[in-house]
Each structure stands twice: as structure tokens, then as C-alpha cells.
CSV table of C-alpha atoms in Angstrom, one decimal:
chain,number,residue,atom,x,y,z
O,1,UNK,CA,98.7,-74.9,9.2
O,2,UNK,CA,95.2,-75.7,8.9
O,3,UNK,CA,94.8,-75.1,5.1
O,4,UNK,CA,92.3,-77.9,3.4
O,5,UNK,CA,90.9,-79.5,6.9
O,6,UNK,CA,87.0,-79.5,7.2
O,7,UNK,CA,85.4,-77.1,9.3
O,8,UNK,CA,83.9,-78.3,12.2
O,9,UNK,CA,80.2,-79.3,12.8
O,10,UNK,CA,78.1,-76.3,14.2
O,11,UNK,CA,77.3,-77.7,16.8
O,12,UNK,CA,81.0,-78.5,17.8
O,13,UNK,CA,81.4,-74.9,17.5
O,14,UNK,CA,78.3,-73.7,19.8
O,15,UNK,CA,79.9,-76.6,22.3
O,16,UNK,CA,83.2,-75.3,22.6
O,17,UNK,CA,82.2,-71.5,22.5
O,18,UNK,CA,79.3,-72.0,25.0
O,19,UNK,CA,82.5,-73.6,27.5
O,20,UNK,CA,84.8,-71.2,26.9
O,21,UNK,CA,81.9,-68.6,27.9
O,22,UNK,CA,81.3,-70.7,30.9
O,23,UNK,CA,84.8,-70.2,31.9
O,24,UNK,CA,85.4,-66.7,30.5
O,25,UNK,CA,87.9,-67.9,27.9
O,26,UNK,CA,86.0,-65.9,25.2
O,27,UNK,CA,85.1,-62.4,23.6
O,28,UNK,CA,84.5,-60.9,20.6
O,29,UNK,CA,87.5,-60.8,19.3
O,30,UNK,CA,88.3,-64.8,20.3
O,31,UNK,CA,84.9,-65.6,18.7
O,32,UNK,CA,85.7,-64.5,15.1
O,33,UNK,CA,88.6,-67.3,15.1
O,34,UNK,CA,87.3,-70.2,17.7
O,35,UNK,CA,87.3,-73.0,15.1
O,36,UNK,CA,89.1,-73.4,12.5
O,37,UNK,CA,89.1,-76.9,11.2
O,38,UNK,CA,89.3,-80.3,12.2
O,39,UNK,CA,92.3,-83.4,12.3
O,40,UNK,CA,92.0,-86.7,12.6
O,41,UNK,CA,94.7,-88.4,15.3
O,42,UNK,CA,95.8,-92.0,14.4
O,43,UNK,CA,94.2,-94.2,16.4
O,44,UNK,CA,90.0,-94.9,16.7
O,45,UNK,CA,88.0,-91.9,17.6
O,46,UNK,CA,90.9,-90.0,16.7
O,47,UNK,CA,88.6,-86.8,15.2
O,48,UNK,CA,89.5,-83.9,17.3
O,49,UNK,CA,88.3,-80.0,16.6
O,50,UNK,CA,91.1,-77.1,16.4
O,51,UNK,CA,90.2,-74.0,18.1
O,52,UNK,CA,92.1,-71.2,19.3
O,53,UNK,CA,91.9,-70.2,23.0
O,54,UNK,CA,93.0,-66.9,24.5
O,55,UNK,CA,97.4,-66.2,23.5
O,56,UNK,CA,96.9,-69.5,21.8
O,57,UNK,CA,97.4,-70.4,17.9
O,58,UNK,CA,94.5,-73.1,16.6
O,59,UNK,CA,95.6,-76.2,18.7
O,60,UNK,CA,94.2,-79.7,19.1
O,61,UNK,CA,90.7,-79.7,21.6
O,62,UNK,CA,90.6,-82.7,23.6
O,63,UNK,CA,87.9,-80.7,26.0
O,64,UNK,CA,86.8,-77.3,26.8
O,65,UNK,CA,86.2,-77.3,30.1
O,66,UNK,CA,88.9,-77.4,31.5
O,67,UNK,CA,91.1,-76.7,28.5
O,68,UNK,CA,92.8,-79.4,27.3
O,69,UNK,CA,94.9,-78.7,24.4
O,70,UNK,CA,97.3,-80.7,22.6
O,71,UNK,CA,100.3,-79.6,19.9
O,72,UNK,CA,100.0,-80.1,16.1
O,73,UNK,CA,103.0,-82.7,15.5
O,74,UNK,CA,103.6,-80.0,12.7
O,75,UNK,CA,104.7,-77.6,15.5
O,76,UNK,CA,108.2,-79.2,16.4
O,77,UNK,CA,109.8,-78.7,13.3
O,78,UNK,CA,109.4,-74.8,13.1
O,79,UNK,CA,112.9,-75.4,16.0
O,80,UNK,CA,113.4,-77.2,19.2
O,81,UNK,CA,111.7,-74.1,21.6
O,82,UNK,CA,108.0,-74.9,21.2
O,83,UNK,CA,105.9,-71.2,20.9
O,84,UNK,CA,104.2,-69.9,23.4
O,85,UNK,CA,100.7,-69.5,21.4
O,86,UNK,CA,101.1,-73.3,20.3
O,87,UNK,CA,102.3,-74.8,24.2
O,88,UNK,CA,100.2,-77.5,25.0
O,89,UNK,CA,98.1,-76.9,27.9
O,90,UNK,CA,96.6,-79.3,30.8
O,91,UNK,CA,94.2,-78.7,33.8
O,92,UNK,CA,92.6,-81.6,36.0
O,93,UNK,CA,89.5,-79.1,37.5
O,94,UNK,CA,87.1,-76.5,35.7
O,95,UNK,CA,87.4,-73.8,38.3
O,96,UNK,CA,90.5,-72.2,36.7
O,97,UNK,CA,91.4,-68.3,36.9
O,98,UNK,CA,90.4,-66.2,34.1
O,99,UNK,CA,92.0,-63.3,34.9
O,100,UNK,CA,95.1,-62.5,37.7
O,101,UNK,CA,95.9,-58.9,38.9
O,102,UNK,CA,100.1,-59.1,39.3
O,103,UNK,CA,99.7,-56.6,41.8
O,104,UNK,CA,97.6,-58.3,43.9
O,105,UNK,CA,99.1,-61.7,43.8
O,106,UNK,CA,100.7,-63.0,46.5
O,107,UNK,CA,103.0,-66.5,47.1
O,108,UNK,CA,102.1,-68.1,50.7
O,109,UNK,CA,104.8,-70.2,52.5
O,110,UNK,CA,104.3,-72.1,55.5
O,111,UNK,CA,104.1,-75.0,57.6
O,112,UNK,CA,107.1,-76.2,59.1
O,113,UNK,CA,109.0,-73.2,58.6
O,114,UNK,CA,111.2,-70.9,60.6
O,115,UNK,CA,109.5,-67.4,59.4
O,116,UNK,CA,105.9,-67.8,57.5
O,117,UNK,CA,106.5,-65.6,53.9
O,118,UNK,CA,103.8,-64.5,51.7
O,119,UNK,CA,105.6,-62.6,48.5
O,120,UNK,CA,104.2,-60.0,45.8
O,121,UNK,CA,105.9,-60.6,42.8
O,122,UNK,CA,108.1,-57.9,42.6
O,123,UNK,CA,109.1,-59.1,46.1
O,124,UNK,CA,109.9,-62.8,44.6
O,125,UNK,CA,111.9,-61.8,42.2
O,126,UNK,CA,114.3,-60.1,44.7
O,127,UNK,CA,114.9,-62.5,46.5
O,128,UNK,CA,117.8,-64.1,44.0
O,129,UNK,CA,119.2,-63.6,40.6
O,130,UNK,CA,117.1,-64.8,37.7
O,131,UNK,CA,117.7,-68.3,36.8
O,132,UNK,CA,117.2,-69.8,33.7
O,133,UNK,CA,117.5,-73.0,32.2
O,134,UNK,CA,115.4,-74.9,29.1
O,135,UNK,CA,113.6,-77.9,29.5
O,136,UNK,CA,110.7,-79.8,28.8
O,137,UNK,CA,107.4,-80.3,30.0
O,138,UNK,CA,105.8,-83.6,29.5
O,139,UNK,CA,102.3,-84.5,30.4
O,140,UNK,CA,102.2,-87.9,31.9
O,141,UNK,CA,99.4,-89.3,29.3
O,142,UNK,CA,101.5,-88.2,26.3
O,143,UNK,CA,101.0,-91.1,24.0
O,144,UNK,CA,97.9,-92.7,25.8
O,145,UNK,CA,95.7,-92.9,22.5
O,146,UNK,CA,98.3,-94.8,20.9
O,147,UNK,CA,98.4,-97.2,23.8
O,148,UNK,CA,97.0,-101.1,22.7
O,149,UNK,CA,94.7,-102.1,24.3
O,150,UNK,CA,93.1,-98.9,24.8
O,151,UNK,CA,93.2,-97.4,28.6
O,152,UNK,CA,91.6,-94.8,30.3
O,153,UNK,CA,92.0,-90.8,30.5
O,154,UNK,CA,92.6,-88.1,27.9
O,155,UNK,CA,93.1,-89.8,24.5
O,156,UNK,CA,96.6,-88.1,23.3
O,157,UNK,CA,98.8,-88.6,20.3
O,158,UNK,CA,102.5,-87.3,21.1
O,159,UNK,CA,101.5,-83.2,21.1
O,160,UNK,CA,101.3,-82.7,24.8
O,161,UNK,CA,104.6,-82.0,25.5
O,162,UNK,CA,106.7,-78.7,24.5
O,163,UNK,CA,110.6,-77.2,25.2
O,164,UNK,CA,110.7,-73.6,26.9
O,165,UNK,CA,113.4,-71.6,28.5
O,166,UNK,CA,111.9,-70.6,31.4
O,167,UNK,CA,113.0,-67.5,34.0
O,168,UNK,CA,112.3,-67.8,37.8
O,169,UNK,CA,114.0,-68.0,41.1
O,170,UNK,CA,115.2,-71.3,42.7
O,171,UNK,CA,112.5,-72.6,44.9
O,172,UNK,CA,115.5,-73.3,47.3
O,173,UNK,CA,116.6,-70.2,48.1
O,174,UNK,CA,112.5,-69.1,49.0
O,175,UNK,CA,112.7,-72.2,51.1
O,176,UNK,CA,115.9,-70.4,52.8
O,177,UNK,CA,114.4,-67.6,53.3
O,178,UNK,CA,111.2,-69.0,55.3
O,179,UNK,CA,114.0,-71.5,57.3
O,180,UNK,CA,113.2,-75.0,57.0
O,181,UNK,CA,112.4,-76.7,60.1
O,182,UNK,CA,114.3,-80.1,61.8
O,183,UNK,CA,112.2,-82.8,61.2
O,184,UNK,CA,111.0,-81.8,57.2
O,185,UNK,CA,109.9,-84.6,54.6
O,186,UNK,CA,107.9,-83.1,51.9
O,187,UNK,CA,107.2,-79.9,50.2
O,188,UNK,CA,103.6,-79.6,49.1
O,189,UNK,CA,102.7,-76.9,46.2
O,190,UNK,CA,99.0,-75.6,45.5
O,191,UNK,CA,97.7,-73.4,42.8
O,192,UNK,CA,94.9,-71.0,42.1
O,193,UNK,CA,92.4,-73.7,39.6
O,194,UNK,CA,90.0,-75.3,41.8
O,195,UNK,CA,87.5,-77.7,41.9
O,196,UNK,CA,84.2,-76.4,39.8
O,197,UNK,CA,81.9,-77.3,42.9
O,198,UNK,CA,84.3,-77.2,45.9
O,199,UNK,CA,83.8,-81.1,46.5
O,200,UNK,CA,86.7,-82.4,44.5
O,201,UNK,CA,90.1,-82.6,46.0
O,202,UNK,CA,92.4,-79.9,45.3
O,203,UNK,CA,95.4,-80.3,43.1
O,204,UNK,CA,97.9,-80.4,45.2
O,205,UNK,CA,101.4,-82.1,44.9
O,206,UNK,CA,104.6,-82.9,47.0
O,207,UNK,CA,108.4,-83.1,46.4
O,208,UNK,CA,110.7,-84.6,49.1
O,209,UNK,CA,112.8,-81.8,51.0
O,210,UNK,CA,115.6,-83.0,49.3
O,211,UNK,CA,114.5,-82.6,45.9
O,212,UNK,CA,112.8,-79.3,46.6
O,213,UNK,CA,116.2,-78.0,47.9
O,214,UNK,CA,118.1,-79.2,44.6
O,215,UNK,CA,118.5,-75.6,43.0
O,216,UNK,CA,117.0,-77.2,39.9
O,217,UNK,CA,113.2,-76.9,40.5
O,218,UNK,CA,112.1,-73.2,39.9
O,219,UNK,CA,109.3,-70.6,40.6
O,220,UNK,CA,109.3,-69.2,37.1
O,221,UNK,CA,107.2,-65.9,35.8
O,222,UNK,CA,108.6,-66.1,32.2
O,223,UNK,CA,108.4,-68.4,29.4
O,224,UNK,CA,110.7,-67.9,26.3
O,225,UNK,CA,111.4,-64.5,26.7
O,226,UNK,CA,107.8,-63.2,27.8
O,227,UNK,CA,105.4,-63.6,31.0
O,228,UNK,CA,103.8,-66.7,31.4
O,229,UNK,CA,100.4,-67.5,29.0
O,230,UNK,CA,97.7,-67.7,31.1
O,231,UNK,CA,96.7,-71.4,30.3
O,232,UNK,CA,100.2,-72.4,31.2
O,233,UNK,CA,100.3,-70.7,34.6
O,234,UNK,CA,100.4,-67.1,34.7
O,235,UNK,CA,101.9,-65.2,37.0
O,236,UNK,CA,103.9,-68.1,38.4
O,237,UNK,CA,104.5,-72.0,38.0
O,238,UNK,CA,107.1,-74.3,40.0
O,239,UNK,CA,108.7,-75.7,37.2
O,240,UNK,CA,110.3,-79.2,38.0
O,241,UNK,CA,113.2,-80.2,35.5
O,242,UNK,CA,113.1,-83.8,34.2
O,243,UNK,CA,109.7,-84.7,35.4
O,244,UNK,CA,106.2,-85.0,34.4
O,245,UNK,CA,104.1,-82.2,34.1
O,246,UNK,CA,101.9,-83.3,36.9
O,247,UNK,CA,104.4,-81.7,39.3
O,248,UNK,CA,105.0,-78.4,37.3
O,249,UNK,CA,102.0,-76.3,39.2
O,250,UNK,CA,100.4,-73.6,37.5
O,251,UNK,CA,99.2,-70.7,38.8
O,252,UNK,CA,101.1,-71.1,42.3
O,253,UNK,CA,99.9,-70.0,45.2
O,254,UNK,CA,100.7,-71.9,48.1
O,255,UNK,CA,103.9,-73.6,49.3
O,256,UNK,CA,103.6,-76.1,52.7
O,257,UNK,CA,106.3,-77.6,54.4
O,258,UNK,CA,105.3,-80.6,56.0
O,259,UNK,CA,106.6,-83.1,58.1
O,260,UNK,CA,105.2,-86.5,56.8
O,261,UNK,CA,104.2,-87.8,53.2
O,262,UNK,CA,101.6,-85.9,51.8
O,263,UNK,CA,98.4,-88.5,51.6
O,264,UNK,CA,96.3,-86.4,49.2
O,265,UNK,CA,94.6,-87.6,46.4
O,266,UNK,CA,96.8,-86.7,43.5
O,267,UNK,CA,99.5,-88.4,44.8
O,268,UNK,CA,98.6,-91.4,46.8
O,269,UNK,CA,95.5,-92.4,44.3
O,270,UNK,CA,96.3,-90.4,41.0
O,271,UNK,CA,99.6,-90.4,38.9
O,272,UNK,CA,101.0,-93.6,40.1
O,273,UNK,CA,103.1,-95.8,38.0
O,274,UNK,CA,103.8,-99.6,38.4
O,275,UNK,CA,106.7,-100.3,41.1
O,276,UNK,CA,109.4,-101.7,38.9
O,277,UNK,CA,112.0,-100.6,36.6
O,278,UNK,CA,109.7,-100.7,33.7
O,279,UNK,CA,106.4,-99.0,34.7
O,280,UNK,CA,104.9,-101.3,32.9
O,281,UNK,CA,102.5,-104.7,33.9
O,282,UNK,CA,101.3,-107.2,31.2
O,283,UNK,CA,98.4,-105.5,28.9
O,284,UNK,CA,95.1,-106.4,30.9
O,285,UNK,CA,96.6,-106.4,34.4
O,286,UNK,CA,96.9,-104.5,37.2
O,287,UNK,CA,100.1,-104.0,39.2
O,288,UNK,CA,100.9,-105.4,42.4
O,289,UNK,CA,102.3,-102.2,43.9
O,290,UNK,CA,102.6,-98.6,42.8
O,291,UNK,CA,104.5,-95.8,43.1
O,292,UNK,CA,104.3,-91.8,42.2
O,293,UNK,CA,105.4,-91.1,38.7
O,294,UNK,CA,108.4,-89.1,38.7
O,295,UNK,CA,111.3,-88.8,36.1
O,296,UNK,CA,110.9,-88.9,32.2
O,297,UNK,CA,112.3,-91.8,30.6
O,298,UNK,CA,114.1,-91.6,27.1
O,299,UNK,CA,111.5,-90.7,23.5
O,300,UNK,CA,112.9,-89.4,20.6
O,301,UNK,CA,110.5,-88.5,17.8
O,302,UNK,CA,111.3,-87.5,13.9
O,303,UNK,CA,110.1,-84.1,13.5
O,304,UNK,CA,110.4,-83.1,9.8
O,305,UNK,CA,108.9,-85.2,8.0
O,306,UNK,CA,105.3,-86.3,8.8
O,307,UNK,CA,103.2,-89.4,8.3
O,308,UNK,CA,101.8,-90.0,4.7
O,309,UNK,CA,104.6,-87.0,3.6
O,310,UNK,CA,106.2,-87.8,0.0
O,311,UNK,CA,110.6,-87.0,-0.3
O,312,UNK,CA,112.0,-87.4,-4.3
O,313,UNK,CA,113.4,-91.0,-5.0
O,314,UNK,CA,117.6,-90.8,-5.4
O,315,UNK,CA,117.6,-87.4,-3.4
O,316,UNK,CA,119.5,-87.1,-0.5
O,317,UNK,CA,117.2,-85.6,2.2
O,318,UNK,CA,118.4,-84.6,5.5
O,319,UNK,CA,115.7,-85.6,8.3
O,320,UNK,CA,115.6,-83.8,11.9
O,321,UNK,CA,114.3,-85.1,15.0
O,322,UNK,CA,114.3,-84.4,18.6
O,323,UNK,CA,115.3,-86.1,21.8
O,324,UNK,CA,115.0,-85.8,25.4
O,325,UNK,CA,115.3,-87.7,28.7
O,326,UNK,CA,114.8,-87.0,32.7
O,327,UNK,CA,117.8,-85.2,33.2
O,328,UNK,CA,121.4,-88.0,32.4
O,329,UNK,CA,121.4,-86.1,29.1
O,330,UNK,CA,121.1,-87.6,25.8
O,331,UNK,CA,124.2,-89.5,24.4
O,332,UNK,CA,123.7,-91.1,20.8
O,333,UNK,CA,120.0,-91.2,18.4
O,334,UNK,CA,120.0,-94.2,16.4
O,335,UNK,CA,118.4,-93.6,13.0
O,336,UNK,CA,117.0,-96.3,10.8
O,337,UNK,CA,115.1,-95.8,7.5
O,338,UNK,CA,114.0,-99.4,6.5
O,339,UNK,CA,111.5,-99.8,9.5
O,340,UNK,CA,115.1,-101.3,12.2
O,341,UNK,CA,116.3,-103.6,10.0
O,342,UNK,CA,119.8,-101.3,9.6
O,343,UNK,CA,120.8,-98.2,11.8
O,344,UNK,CA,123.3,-95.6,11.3
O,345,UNK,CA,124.2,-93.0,14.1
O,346,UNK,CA,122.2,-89.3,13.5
O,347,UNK,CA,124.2,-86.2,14.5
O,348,UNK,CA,123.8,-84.7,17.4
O,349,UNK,CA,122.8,-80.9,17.4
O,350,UNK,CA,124.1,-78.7,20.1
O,351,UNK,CA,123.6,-79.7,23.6
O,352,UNK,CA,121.2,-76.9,25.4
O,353,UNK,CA,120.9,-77.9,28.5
O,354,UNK,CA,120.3,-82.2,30.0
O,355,UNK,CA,116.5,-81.3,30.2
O,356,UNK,CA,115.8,-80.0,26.7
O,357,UNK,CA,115.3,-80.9,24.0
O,358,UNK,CA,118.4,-82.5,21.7
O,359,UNK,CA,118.1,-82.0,18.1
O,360,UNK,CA,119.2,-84.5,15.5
O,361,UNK,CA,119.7,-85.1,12.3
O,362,UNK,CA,120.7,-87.8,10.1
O,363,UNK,CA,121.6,-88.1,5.7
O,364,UNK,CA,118.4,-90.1,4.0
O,365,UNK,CA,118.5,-91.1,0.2
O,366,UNK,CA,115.8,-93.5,-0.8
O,367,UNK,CA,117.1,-95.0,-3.5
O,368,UNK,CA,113.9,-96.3,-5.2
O,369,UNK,CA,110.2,-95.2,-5.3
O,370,UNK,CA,108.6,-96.7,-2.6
O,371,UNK,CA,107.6,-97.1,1.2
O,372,UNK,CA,109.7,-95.9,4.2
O,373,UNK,CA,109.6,-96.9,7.5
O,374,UNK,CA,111.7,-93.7,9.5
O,375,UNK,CA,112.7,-94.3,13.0
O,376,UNK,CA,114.6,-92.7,15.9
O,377,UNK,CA,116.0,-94.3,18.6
O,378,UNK,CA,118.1,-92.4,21.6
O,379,UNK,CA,120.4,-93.5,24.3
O,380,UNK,CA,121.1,-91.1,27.3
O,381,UNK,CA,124.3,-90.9,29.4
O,382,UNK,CA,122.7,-93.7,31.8
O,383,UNK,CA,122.6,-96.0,29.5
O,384,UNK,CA,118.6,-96.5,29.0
O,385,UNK,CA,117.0,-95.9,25.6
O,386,UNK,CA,114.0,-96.5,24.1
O,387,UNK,CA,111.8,-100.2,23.7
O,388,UNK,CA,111.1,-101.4,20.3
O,389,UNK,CA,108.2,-103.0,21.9
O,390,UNK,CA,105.6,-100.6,23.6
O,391,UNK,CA,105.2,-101.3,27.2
O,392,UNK,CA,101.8,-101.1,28.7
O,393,UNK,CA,100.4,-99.8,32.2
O,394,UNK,CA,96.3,-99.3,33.0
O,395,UNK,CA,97.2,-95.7,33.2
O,396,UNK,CA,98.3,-95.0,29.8
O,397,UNK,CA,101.6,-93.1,31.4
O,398,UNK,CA,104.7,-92.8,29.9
O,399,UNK,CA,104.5,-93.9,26.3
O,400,UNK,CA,108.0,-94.4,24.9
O,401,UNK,CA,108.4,-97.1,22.3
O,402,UNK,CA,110.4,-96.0,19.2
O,403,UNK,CA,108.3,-94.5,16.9
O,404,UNK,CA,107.6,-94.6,12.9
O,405,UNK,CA,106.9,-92.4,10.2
O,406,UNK,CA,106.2,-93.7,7.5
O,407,UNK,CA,107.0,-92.1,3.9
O,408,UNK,CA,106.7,-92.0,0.1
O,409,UNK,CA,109.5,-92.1,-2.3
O,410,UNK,CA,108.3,-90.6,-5.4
């Protein structure tokens, strides 16, 4: 995956090994295949280092402490579950676990319940029949790189997102078991990653009641088939269907029921989104009001063939993409070849599930040598789709103009 890139500067190395020291991401073993090479993102200051963390494969670095790690492009056309090793991985504060002892990990819940609960494991995962359901999880940012004029925040191409089936209990039928209280608003859910020197605000988020009790959102220990990787949340993360990754908690530890909006900092100050249908203000302008992201809107990317990638002139080639929404299901991708001048309708691979992934293909023949401008447009059951025209917010949040890759005929 990495054959013919540079190798990184040695300093770059000593940088990234010294903070994955500091944070006890490293060993022996980790050190003989930290860095690997180097690729350069498309927008300016796009050069990023590949190194590969603990259960990880050689992904993108955007920093080392905390982790932030972003998914080669390349990635989503080995099939529409993203790996494990190659998930992309997000933390707001240093402080993070290094290790957790299953045994000894316990689930608190309280506040404004009936009967106060603090669960082992084992004892979790009695509480209700395994659900499972695939979806994806979306970092809020993903995109913000490509975002003109530049904002803001963690620099990201499209890589920080990934599809997983993921294995849990429903988070309502823990908040059954603890009894709900009259007079409930929000839910509040806190992991074990912490501020480095105690004086940061924890990372704490809230749900409304209602949307806690869906049956949807889910305490999940397993990720495609296995435990949870550590960097995305082992033993336990809530994972929340349809939105942002912000909400999807990892390493859970605490669960409050509370009886008013939750004020904290990563919800009233951080992660807010402009108050209208859009998100979006004019480039260079703040909005008037705000409110917490929440649901994804519609993206669709091509997936098999990659910028700067040559196809034979005359050839029919068939090109695969993905597609995904916050949870009305996707309904038709629109594929065009000659940069939205014409569009045909792709074919819709089977339906897994309204929060995953939605593959896609459609019939390509470039019938001269040349340039080609691919694009992918879906439409979910709602009727929303995608802008041609990228809309802008000083956050850099939710990126979702249609996309192009463009190709050789040869």
C-alpha cells in the first residue's frame, strides 16, 4: 500500500516515536514498523507521515498525541466494511488509556434514576440479546482540508470515516434496568481519556431521553467480528447510528441521567453547526445562531478508481462507489463521467442496513484518450442529496459537495 512513497524525515520518526512513548503506544515490536513512508493529501500542507500504531495497519498521522489517524482513500475499495487495523481513529485529549483490564471494568449509571447500576462486562452483556446492526462512523471534520477558504481544526481529506458491524446491547434496555426518573431531559455519556493535566474539560456528551431510548444507539464491545481495538474504544463505546462520531464515546465509563440540558463544553461551545437547514453561512462569516451537530447529511464518494489513476481508452470499465446518509436510507447515486455535464443512474448494491454503507456501481467506456472528470451523486429516501457547490461553515463540519476523480484514458 505504501510501495514507492518516501520515507519520512528522521526526525519525523524520533517525533512520533518519542509521543507514542509518552503515551505508551509503543514497544519493541511497534518500533521496527512505526513509519513507513509518507503521502501528500490534496490541498496545501497536505504532507502527512504513515505510521502504524498498536492493532493498526500504516495509516495517515495527523498527530501523535492524542492519535489522530486518518484512512488511506485506497482502503474503501478492498469492500464496503472498513478493517479494523485500517479504522480511522479520533481523540480530543492526551490522557487516553493504554491498557484496560476487562475484568476490572465497570459501566456507572446514575443520576436521575430509579436503581444506581455499575456493570462488569460479563454482567452487561446479560442484560439483553446481542444486537447488531452496520453503520458508519463519521468524524465531524471529515473533509475540512478540502474546505475553501481554509478553517480551523484537524486538516482532513475524506479518510476519517469507516463502515463496521458492531455487537452491543441497546443502551435502552440498561436505561430500563436503572428506571428512568419523571422529569428526565438528557442522557450524558463519559469515557475513560482525560484531559493530559486535569484542567481541560472532560469529554462528555448528551442525547435527549428520547433519542437515548430509541433502541438504535448501542453499548457495543465488538467490532466486525472481534473486540473493540483499543484506539477505537476498547472495552466499550455507545455507538450512535446516523450521527457524527463526536457522540460515539469511546472507552465508556459513565452514563448520567439528568434532568436539564447538559451545559458542558463539548456541547454548548464545541461541535456546533450553523442553525439552518444548510449548516452552512457565507465563506468568511460567522453564523447568527448555532446549534449541536447531529445527523449525517448525504456524501457519496467513488471508491475504485483514484485520482491521477489511468483506465484503457474504448474499454468498458465498471466503477464502484459508496454512499451513505443519517439514517432515511439511500435511494438513487447519480453517476456522471464528463465532470456533470450528463448523468446516468449507477446500480445499487444490496441494501445492508439505512446506516451503512450503500455500494454502487455504474458501466464506464471512455471512448477516446483523454481526461475524465468521475462523479457520484446520491439521493436518500428524504429527498436531500448532495450540493454541486461546497457549502462553507467556520468549523469545517460536514463536508458534502459531490466529489471528483479525475482519470486518464490511455
Amino acid at each position: 500500500m505504501t510501495s514507492g512513497l518516501p520515507q519520512p524525515t528522521r526526525r519525523a520518526l524520533l517525533r512520533a516515536l518519542g509521543a507514542m512513548a509518552a503515551t505508551g503506544l509503543v514497544g519493541p515490536a511497534m518500533q521496527a514498523r512505526a513509519a513507513t513512508g509518507r503521502v501528500v493529501l490534496p490541498f496545501q500542507n497536505g504532507e502527512r507521515d504513515l505510521i502504524a500504531f498498536p492493532q493498526k495497519r500504516p495509516l495517515i498521522v495527523l498527530t501523535t498525541r492524542p492519535p489522530q489517524l486518518e484512512t488511506p482513500f485506497s482502503v474503501f475499495r478492498e469492500g464496503l466494511l472498513t478493517p479494523n487495523d485500517a479504522f480511522f481513529v479520533r481523540y480530543h485529549w492526551s490522557g487516553i488509556p493504554t491498557s484496560v483490564d476487562p475484568a476490572a471494568f465497570r459501566l456507572r449509571v446514575g443520576g436521575k434514576v430509579n436503581a444506581p447500576l455499575e456493570l462488569s462486562l460479563d454482567e452487561l452483556k446479560r442484560i439483553a440479546e446481542p444486537l447488531e446492526i452496520v453503520a458508519v462512523n463519521q468524524c465531524s471534520g471529515n473533509g475540512r482540508g478540502h474546505f475553501a477558504p481554509r478553517v480551523n481544526g484537524g486538516q482532513l481529506s475524506n479518510g476519517a470515516m469507516g463502515n463496521a458491524r458492531w455487537t452491543g446491547v441497546p443502551l435502552k434496555r440498561v436505561l430500563e434496568k436503572a428506571g428512568i426518573q419523571a422529569g428526565a431531559v438528557q442522557v450524558t455519556f463519559g469515557g475513560l481519556d482525560r484531559p493530559p493535566l486535569g484542567t481541560g474539560p472532560s469529554f462528555i456528551k448528551a442525547l435527549p431521553v428520547e433519542h437515548a431510548l430509541d433502541g438504535e444507539v448501542m453499548l457495543a464491545w465488538s467490532m466486525n467480528g472481534e473486540d473493540l481495538p483499543l484506539l477505537n474504544g476498547y472495552p466499550l463505546r455507545l455507538v450512535v447510528p446516523g450521527h457524527y462520531g463526536t457522540y460515539w464515546v469511546k472507552h465508556l465509563s459513565d452514563i448520567n441521567v439528568i434532568d436539564k440540558p447538559f451545559d458542558g463544553f463539548w456541547m454548548s461551545r464545541a461541535y456546533r453547526i450553523p442553525d439552518n437547514a444548510c449548516a452552512c453561512v457565507e465563506p468568511g462569516t460567522a453564523p447568527a445562531a448555532t446549534v449541536p451537530i447531529n445527523r449525517f447529511n448525504v456524501r457519496s464518494f467513488v471508491t475504485s478508481l483514484l485520482e491521477g489513476e489511468t483506465v484503457p481508452a474504448g474499454v468498458h470499465t465498471t466503477v464502484r462507489g459508496i454512499a451513505f446518509d443519517g439514517g432515511f436510507g439511500i435511494a438513487k447515486v447519480a453517476f456522471s463521467a464528463d465532470g456533470g455535464r450528463t448523468w446516468i443512474d449507477a446500480h445499487l448494491d444490496r441494501d445492508r442496513g439505512k446506516y451503512a454503507f450503500r455500494g454502487w456501481t455504474a458501466p464506464f467506456k471512455p471512448a477516446t484518450r483523454g481526461s475524465y472528470a468521475l462523479q457520484a451523486r446520491a439521493f436518500n429516501r428524504a429527498g436531500e442529496s448532495q450540493p454541486m457547490t461546497a457549502i462553507w461553515n467556520p468549523a469545517g463540519y460536514m463536508r458534502n459537495v459531490v466529489e471528483t476523480v479525475t482519470v486518464s484514458a490511455v
